[in-house]
Every structure is written in structure tokens, then in C-alpha cells.
mmCIF file of C-alpha atoms in Angstrom:
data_model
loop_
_atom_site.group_PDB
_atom_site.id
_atom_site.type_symbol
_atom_site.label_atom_id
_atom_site.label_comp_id
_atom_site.label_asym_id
_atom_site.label_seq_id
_atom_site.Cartn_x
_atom_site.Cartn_y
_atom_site.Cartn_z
ATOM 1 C CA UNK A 1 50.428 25.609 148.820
ATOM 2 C CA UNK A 2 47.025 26.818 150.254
ATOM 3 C CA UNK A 3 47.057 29.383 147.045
ATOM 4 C CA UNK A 4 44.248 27.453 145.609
ATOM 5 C CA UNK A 5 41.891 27.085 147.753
ATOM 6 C CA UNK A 6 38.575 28.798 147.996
ATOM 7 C CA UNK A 7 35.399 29.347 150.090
ATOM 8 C CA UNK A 8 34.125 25.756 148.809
ATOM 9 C CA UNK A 9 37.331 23.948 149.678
ATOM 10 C CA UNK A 10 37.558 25.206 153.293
ATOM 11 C CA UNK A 11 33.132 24.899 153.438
ATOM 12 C CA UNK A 12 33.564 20.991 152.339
ATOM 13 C CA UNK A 13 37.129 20.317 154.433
ATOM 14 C CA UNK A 14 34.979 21.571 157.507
ATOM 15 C CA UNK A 15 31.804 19.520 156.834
ATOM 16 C CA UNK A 16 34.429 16.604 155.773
ATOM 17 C CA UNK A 17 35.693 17.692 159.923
ATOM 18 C CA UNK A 18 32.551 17.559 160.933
ATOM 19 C CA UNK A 19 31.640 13.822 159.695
ATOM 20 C CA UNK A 20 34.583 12.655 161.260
ATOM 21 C CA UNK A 21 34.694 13.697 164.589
ATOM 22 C CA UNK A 22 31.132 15.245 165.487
ATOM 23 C CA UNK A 23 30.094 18.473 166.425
ATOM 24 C CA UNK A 24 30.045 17.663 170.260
ATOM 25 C CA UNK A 25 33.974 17.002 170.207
ATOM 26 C CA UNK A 26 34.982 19.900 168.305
ATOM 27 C CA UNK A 27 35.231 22.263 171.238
ATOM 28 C CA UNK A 28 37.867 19.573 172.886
ATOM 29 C CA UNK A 29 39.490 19.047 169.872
ATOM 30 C CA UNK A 30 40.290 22.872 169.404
ATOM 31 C CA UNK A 31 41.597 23.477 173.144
ATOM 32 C CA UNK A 32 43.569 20.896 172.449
ATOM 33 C CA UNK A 33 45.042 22.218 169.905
ATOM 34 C CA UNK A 34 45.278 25.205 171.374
ATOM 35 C CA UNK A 35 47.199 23.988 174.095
ATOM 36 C CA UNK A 36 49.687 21.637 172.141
ATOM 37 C CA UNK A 37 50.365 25.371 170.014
ATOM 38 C CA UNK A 38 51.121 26.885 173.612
ATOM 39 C CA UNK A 39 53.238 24.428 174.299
ATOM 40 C CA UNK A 40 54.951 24.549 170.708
ATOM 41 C CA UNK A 41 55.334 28.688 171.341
ATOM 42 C CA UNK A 42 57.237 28.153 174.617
ATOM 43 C CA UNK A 43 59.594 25.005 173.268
ATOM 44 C CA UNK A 44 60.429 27.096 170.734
ATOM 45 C CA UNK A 45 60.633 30.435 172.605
ATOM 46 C CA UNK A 46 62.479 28.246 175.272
ATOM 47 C CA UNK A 47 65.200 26.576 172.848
ATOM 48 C CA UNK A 48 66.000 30.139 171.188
ATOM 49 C CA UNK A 49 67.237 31.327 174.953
ATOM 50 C CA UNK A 50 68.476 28.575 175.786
ATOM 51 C CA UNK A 51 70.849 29.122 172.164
ATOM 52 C CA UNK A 52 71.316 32.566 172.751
ATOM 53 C CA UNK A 53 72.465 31.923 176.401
ATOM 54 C CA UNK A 54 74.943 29.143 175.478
ATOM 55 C CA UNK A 55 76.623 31.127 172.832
ATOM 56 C CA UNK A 56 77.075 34.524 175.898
ATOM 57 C CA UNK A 57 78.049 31.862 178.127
ATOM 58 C CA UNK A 58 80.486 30.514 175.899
ATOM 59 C CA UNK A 59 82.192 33.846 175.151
ATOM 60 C CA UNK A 60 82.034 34.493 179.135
ATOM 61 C CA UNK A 61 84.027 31.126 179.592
ATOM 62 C CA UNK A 62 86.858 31.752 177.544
ATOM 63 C CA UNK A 63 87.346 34.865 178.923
ATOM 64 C CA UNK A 64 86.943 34.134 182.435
ATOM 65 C CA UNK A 65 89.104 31.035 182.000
ATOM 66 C CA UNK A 66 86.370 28.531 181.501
ATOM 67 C CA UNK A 67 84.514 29.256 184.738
ATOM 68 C CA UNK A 68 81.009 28.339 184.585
ATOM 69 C CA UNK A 69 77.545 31.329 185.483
ATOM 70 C CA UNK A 70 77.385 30.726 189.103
ATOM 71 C CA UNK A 71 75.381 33.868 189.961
ATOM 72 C CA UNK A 72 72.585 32.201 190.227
ATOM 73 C CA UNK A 73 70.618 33.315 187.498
ATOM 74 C CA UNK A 74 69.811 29.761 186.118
ATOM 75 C CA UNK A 75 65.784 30.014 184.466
ATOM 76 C CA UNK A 76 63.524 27.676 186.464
ATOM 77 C CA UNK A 77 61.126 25.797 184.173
ATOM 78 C CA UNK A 78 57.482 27.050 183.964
ATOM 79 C CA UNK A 79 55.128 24.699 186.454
ATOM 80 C CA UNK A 80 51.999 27.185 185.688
ATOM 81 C CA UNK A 81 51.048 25.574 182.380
ATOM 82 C CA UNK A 82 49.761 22.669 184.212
ATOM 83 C CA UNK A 83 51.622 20.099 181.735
#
């Protein structure tokens, strides 16, 4: 998709950037986005346990006769990331 593009493209897409939002607000607008990618990495990072869990807990239930995990080891969510 991006196979295309050259120096020029990305030189007038960031002065195109630049027009639109200002130079003052760029620093914002890239923690922000850094922080919404965080947030993506952990969802995602998050949702892949939580699968893999489910499917071990799910072969631990019909084996122990449909008991649940009650050892405790339940993950707590995250409270550091301040969102």
C-alpha cells in the first residue's frame, strides 16, 4: 500500500500535518498517540491471555469435573497506566 511513496510524499503529507494542526500541538498530538498505542499493546497483549487462559481452564474443567481455578491466581487489572 505505502509501496509508492517517496521522500516528497511523506515531506508534503507532513507539511499538509503541519497546516492542519500547528506546530505547537504536535508534541500533544504524538503522546497521544503514543499512549492510545500503549493502550492498544496491552488490550491486545491482555485479550491473547485472557484466550490462552480460557482454553487451559477449559481443559482443567473437564477434567476436574467442571470445577472452576480457585487458587487464587486471578490477574488483577493494571491501575499504573493512569487510564
Amino acid at each position: 500500500m505505502f509501496a509508492n511513496l517517496t521522500g516528497w510524499h511523506f515531506l508534503i503529507i507532513l507539511v499538509i500535518i503541519l497546516l492542519l494542526f500547528g506546530a505547537p500541538k504536535l508534541p500533544a498530538l504524538a503522546r497521544s498517540l503514543g499512549q492510545s498505542m500503549k493502550i492498544l499493546k496491552t488490550e491486545v497483549r491482555d485479550t491473547d491471555g485472557k484466550a490462552d487462559a480460557a482454553a487451559g481452564d477449559t481443559a482443567g474443567n473437564d477434567a476436574a469435573g467442571g470445577a472452576g481455578a480457585t487458587d487464587g491466581t486471578a490477574k488483577k487489572p493494571d491501575t499504573t497506566s493512569g487510564a
